[in-house]
XYZ file of C-alpha atoms in Angstrom:
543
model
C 1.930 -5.286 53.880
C 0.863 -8.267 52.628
C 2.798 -9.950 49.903
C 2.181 -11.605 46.508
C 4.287 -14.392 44.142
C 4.946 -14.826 40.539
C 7.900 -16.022 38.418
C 7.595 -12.440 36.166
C 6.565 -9.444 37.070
C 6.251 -6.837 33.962
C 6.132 -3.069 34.644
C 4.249 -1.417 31.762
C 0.883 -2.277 30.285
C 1.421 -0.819 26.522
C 2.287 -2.809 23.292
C 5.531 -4.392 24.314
C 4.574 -5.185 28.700
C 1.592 -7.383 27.106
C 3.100 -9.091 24.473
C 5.586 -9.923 26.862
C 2.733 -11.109 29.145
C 1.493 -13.519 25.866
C 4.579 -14.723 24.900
C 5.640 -16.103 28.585
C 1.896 -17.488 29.235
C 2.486 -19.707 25.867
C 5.295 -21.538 27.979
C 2.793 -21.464 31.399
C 5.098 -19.204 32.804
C 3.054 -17.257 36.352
C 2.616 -13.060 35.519
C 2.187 -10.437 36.780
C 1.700 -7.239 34.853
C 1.522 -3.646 36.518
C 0.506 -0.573 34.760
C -0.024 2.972 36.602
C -2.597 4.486 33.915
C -5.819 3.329 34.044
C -6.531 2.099 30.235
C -4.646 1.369 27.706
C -3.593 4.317 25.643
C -5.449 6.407 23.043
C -3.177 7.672 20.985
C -2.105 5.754 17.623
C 1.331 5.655 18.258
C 2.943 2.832 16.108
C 0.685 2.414 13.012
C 2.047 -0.570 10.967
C 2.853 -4.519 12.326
C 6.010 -5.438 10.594
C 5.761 -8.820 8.965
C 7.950 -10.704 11.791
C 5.552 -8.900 14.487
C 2.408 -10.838 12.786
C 4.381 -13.668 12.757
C 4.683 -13.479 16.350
C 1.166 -12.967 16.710
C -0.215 -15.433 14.258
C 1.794 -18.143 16.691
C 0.156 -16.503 19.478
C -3.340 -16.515 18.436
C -3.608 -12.842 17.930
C -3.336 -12.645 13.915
C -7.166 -12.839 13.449
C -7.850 -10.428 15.751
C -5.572 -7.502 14.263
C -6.761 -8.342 10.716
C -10.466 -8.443 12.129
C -9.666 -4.480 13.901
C -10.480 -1.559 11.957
C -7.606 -0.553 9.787
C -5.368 2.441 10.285
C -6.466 5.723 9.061
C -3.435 5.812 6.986
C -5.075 3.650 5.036
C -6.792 6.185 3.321
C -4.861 9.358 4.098
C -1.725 8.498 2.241
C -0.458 12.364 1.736
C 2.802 13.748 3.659
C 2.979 17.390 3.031
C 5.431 19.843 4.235
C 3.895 23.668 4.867
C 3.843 26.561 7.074
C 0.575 25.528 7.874
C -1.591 22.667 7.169
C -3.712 26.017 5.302
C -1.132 27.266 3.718
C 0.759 26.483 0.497
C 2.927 23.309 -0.410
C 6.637 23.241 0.280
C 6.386 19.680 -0.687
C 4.108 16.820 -1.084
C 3.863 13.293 -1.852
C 2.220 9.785 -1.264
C 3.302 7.095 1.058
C 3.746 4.404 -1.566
C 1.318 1.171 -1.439
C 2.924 -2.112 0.421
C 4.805 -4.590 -0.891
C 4.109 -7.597 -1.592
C 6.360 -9.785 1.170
C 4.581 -13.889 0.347
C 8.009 -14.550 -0.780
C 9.586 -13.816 2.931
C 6.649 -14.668 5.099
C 2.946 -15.631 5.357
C 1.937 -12.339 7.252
C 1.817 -9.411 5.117
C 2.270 -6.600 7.653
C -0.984 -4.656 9.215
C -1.544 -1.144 9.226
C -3.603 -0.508 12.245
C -3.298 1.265 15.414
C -1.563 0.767 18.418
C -4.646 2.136 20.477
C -6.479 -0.624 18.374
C -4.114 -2.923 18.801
C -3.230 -2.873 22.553
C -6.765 -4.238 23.693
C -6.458 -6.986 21.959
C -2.949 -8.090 22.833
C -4.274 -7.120 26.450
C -7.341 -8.930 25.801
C -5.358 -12.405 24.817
C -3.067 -12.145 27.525
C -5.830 -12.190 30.139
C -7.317 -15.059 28.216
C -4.159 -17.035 28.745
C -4.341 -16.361 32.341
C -1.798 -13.308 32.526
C -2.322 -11.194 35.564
C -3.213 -7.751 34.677
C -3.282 -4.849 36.469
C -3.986 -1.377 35.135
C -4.285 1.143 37.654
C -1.511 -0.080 39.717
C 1.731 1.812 40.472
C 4.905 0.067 40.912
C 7.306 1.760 43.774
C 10.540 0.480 45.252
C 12.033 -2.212 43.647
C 15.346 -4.360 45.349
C 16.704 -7.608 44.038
C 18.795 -10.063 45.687
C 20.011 -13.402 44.399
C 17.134 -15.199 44.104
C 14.584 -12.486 43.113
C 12.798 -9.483 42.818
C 10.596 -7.168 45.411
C 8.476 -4.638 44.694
C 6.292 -2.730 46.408
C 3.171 -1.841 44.512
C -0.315 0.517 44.654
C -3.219 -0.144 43.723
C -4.141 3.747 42.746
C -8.065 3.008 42.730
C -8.257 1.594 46.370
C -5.124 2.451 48.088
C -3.966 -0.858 49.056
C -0.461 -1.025 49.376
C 1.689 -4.859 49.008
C 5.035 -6.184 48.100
C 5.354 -8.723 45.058
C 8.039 -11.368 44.979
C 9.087 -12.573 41.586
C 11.870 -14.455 40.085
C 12.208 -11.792 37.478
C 11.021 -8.266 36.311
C 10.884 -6.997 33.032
C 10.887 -3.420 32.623
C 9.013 -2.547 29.975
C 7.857 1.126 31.536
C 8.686 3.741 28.867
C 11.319 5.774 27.702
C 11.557 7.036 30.703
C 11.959 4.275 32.097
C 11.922 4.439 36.343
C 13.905 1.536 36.254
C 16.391 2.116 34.396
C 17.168 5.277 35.777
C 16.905 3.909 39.605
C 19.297 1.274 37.828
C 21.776 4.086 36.869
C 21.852 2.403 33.517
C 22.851 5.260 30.897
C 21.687 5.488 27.542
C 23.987 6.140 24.198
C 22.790 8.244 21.004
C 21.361 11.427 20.410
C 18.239 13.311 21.770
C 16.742 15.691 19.242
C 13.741 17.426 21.134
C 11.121 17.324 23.410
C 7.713 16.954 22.026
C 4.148 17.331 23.377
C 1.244 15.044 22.135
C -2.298 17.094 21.945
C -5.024 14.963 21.016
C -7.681 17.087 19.477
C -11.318 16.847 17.041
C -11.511 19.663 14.690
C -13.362 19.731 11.173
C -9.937 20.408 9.125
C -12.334 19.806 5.748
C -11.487 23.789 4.908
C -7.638 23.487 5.559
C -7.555 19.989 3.832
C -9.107 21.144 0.499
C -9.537 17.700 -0.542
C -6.299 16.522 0.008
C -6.145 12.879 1.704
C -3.093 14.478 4.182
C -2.072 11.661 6.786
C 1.133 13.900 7.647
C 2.064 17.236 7.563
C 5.200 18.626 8.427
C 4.702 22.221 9.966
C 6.649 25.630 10.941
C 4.058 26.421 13.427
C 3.078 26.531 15.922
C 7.015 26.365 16.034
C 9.369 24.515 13.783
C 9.506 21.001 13.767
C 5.738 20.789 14.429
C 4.163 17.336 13.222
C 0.057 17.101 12.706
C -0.808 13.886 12.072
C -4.361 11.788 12.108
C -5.081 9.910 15.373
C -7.692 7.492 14.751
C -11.031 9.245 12.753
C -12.040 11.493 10.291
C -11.928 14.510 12.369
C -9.666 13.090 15.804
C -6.110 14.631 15.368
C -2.422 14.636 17.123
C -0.640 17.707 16.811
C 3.258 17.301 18.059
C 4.959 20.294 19.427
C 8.695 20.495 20.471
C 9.104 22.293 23.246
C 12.674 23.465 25.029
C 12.927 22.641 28.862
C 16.316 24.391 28.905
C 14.405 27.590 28.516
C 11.794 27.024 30.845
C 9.286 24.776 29.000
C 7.192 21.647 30.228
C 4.399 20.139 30.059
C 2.910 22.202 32.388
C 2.702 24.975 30.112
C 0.525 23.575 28.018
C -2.906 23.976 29.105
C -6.350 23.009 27.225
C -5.945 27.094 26.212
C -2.650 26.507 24.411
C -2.916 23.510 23.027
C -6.308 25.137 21.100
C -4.135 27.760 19.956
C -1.449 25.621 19.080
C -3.970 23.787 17.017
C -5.155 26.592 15.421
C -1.245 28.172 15.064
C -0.529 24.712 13.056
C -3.571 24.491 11.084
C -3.945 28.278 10.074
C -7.350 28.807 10.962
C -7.379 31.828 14.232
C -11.142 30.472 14.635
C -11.225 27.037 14.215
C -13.665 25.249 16.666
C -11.527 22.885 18.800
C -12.079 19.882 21.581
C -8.677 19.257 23.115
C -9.107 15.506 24.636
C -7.163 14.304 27.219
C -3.949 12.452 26.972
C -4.628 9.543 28.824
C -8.360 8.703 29.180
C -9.214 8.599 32.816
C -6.850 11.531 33.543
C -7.081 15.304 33.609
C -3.778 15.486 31.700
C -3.670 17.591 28.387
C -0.737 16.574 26.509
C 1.703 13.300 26.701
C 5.325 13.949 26.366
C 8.268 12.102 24.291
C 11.611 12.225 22.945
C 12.362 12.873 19.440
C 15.452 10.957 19.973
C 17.636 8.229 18.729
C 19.342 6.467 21.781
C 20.515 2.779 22.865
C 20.930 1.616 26.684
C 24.315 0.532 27.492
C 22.957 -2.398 29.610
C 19.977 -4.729 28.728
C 20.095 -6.344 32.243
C 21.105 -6.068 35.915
C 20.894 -8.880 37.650
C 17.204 -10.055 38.025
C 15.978 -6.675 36.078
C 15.815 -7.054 32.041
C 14.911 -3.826 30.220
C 12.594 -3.708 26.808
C 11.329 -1.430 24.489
C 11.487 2.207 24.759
C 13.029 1.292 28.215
C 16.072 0.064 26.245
C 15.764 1.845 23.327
C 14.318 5.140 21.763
C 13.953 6.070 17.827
C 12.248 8.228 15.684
C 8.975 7.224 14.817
C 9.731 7.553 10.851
C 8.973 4.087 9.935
C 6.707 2.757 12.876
C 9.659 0.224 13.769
C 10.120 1.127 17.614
C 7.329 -0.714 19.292
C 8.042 -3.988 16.360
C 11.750 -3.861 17.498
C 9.871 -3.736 21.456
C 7.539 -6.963 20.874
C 10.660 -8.605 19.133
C 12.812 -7.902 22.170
C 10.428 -9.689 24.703
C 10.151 -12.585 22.142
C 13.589 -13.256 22.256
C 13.554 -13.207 25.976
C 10.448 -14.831 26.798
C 11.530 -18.791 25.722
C 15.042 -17.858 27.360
C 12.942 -16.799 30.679
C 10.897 -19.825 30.661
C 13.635 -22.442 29.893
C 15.644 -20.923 33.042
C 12.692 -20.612 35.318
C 11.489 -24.359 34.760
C 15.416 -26.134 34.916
C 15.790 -26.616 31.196
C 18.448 -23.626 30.785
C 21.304 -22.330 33.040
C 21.444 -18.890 33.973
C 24.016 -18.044 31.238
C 21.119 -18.138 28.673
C 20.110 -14.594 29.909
C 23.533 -13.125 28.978
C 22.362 -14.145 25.505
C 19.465 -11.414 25.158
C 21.448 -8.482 25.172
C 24.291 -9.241 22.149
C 21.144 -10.691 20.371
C 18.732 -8.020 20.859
C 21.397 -5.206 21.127
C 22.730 -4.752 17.249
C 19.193 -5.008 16.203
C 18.186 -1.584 18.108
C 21.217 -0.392 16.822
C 20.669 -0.472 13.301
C 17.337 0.121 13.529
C 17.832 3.455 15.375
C 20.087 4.593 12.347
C 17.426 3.438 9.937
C 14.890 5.320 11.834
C 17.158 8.377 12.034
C 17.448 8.322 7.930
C 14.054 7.682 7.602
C 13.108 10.774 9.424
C 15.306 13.065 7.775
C 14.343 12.200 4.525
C 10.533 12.613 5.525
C 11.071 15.829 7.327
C 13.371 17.390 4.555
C 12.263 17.705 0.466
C 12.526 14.363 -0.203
C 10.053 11.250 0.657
C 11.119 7.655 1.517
C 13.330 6.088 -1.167
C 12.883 1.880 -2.004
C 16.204 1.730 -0.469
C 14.541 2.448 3.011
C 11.940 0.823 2.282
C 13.802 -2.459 1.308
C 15.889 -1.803 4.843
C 12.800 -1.783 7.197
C 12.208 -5.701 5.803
C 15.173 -6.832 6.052
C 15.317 -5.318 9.232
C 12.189 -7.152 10.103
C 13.394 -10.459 8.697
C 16.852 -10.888 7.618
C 18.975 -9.755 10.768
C 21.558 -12.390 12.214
C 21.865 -12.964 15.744
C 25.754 -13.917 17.044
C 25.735 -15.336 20.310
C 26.405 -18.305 22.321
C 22.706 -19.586 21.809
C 23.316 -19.883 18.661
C 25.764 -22.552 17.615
C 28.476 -21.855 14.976
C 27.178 -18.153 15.392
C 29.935 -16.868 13.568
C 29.374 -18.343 10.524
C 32.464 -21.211 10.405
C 30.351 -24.092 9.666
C 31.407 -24.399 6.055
C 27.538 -24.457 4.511
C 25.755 -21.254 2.344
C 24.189 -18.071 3.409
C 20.719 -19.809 3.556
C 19.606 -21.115 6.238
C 22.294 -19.450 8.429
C 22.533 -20.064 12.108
C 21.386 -17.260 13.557
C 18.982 -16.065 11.522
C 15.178 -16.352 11.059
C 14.179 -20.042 10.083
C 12.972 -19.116 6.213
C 9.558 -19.381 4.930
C 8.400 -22.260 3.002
C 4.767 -22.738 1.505
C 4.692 -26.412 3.510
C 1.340 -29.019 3.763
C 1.265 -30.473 6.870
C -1.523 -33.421 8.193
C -3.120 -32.324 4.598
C -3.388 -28.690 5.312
C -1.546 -26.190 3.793
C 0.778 -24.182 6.113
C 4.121 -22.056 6.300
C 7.210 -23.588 7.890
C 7.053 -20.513 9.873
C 4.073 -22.536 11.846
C 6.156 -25.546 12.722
C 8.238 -23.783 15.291
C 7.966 -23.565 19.550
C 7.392 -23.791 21.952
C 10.077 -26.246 22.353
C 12.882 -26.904 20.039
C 12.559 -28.177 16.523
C 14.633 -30.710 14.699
C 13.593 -30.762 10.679
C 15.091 -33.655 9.037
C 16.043 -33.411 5.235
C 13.823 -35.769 3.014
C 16.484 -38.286 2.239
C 17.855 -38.485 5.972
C 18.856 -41.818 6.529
C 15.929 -43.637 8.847
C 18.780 -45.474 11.149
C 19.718 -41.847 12.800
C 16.209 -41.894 14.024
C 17.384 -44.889 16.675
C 20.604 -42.926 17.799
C 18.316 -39.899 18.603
C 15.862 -41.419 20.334
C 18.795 -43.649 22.650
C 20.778 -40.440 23.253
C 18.222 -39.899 26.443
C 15.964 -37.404 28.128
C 16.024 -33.387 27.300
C 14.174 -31.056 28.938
C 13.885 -28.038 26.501
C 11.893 -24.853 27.049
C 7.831 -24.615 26.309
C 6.827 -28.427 26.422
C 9.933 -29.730 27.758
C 10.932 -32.384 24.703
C 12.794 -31.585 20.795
C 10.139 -32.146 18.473
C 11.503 -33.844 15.419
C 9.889 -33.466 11.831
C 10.942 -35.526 8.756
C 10.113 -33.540 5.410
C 8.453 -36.213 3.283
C 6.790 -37.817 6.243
C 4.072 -35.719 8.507
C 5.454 -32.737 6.258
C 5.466 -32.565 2.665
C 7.938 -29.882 1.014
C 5.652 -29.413 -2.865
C 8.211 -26.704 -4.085
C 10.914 -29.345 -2.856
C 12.754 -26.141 -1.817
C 13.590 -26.930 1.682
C 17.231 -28.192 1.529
C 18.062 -25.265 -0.666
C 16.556 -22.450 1.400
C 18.102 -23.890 4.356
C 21.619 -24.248 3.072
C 22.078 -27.842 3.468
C 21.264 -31.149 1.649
C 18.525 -33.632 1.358
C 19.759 -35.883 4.092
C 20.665 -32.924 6.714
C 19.067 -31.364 9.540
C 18.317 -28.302 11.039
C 17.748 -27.212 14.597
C 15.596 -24.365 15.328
C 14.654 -22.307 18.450
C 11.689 -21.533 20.035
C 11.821 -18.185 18.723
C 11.703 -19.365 15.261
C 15.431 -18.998 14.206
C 18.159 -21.746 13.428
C 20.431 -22.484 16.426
C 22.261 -25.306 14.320
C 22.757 -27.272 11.160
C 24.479 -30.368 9.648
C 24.780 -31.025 5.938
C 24.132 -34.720 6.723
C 22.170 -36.171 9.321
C 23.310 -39.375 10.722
C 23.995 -41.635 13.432
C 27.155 -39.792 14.362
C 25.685 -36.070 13.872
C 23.071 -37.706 16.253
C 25.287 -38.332 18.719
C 26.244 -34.429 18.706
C 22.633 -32.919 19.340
C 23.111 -33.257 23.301
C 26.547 -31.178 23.381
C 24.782 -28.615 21.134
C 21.592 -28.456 22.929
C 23.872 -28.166 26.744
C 26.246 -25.240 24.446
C 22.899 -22.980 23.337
C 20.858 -23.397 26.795
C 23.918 -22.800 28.942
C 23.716 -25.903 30.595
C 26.389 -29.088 31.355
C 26.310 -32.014 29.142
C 22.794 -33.463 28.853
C 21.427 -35.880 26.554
C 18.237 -35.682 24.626
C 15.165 -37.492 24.173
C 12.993 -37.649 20.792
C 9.240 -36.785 20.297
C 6.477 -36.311 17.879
């Protein structure tokens, strides 16, 4: 067979395998993406971008795009009810409430739209930026060694059969997950049912009496049954659990049942029904899932890093699986690229699981809460709601790329290392912006208004850095290039006038000194060498 090269190969082409695919192409790192279905996938999935996931995009050039898509049906259906059958009476109802307002935290309000909408796009912008995609293509056999990864791939259209050598594979294939489980990684938490996707069009109008219903929580066809709009007026998803202990699988559910499972649910014996299939391009009637709330023990063996639903599985109560997914390969992809091009020792890697890890964690109980308050009398309380943000926005990562992780550097809770660089309404080069946009590829220094000039000298003789994305430490004065109206900066960012912060590619603060001067200066190299795993380096300034 013949055999192919690339730095990253990605197995999975939904949400979280492409944005992966995005975020390493912004540091010109080579992919390779391989997906086994042969489209993206049709069912809504995820409905709402979190405010940290449009972040993500807006730096990515993807922000337009999802605003520009059509908007979720949720939009308008903002009912949950809770019934025998979508026909029959009320055992509760309520209204999702409207969004928050969230210009305080960030510059991206969050976006209700599809993930069937949404994954074209993100495909769309990754080919654009040179990504190699390939839908339609099976991955097989995978073995690492220590320099790299082989695979040995299909091409399911043609036939063609060929190995692929890269540097490093991201498994981003599902919560199923092939490999993890060829890995023998095990998984932590609990699994609460199977569940069967059908994908239907029906006129409901009758059933619906008027009633905007977006969700409806249903006895039947069996208990635990979830209808729920897929992407039209009249295109549905019913959710069945199903019990493979007893004999059930997805076998069993042919076009037949799934119409009478449709019409079990909705309470009409004669209701007129198009099952559609699962995945378009395939014969397949239902797609599969786990109502489940689970956490992989291991993020990464070896050469093999595992995202997403391949690392972690929640309830869907809340949307925040596929965010905490795109999240995950953000926090990976600058640590991937600074590695691959020299600029960060291998050590960085062991940095994305105790980062990425406690995130999943609380958001799985979140997700768990959320779900049994939406499934049970009650609807979502502010207190949930509140907890998805700061989920979204105010979590603290504690590692060694993060310097002073644990908190003992003496300054306030603003500003923290660790945490998400805050939002500030900022004009920069006479345009209005967010400080959000002033961060990555590389690494960021932001000096305080009233840092003294003379530090600027020790910085720039301190020597040369090669940092991930452009491979220099941008350094921004507030005052200078970038004005600071509110004259909030030093405040938000827990430290003075004259002191500096450091901030990651990703976005959040790495390090901070209440005083920037010639002798903090001369500390920037050891910091830099600490967070990228490296030996002592030096570091070189640019604009």
């Amino acid at each position: 067979m013949s055999e192919e090269n690339t730095a990253v190969l990605i197995a999975g082409g939904g949400i979280v395998g492409l944005s992966a695919a995005v975020f390493l192409r912004r540091h010109h790192v080579p992919v390779l993406l391989v997906e086994r279905h042969p489209g993206t996938s049709m069912l809504a999935k995820a409905r709402v971008l979190s405010p940290r996931t449009m972040e993500l995009y807006r730096g990515h050039g993807l922000e337009e795009a999802v605003r520009a898509a059509p908007p979720s049906v949720f939009l308008a259906a903002t009912d949950v009810v809770r019934a025998a059958t979508l026909a029959g009476p009320e055992e509760y109802r309520g209204s999702r409430p409207p969004g928050e307002s969230v210009g305080w935290a960030s510059p991206c309000p969050p976006a209700l739209v599809e993930q069937s909408t949404v994954e074209p796009l993100v495909r769309a912008r990754a080919e654009e930026l040179s990504a190699d995609v390939r839908f339609h293509t099976e991955l097989g056999e995978v073995t690492q060694d220590a320099d790299g990864v082989t695979a040995a791939v299909t091409d399911r259209a043609s036939g063609r059969r060929y190995t692929v050598r890269a540097r490093y594979l991201i498994a981003a294939d599902g919560h199923r997950s092939p490999l993890r489980g060829a890995l023998g990684i095990r998984t932590r938490g609990r699994r609460l049912a199977h569940v069967v996707n059908i994908a239907f069009e029906a006129d409901l109008g009758a059933a619906l009496r008027g009633r905007p219903v977006g969700l409806a929580y249903l006895a039947r066809p069996v208990p635990g049954t979830l209808l729920a709009r897929l992407d039209g007026a009249d295109r549905w998803v019913l959710m069945v659990p199903y019990d493979p202990e007893r004999g059930e699988g997805p076998a069993d559910f042919t076009p037949e049942r799934c119409a009478a499972d449709v019409r079990a649910a909705v309470g009409a014996p004669d209701l007129p029904v198009r099952v559609l299939p699962a995945v378009p391009g395939t014969g397949r009637a239902v797609h599969t899932w786990e109502l489940a709330s689970w956490v992989a023990e291991e993020y990464r063996r070896g050469r093999i890093l595992l995202a997403g639903d391949a690392v972690h599985v929640m309830p869907p109560s809340g949307g925040l699986g596929a965010n905490t997914g795109i999240q995950d390969v953000h926090n990976l992809a600058w640590k991937l690229a600074a590695v691959l091009k020299g600029r960060g020792g291998a050590g960085l890697l062991d940095t994305y699981e105790p980062e990425r890890r406690p995130v999943a964690e609380l958001t799985c109980a979140l997700s768990a809460r959320l779900q049994e308050e939406r499934a049970g009398a009650g609807g979502e309380d502010a207190a949930a709601r509140a907890g998805r943000l700061a989920l979204g926005l105010g979590y603290r990562y504690d590692s060694a790329a993060v310097a002073a992780a644990g908190g003992e550097d003496g300054l306030g809770e603003p500003g923290r290392p660790g945490t998400r660089a805050p939002h500030l309404d900022l004009v920069r080069e006479g345009r209005a912006c967010s400080s959000i946009d002033l961060y990555g590829p590389g690494f960021t220094l932001v000096l305080g208004p009233d840092a003294p000039e003379a530090a600027d000298d020790a910085l720039a003789a301190a020597g040369e850095y090669g940092a991930a994305g452009e491979g220099r430490l941008d350094v921004l004065r507030i005052g200078r290039e970038t004005l600071d109206p509110s004259g909030r900066w030093a405040a938000a960012h827990g430290v003075g006038g004259g002191g500096a912060v450091l901030v990651r590619p990703d976005g959040f603060v790495a390090w901070r000194a209440p005083l920037w001067d010639a002798s903090t200066a001369r500390e920037l190299p050891g910091v830099l060498a600490r967070i990228l795993a490296l030996p002592p380096l030096s570091v070189a300034a640019g604009r």
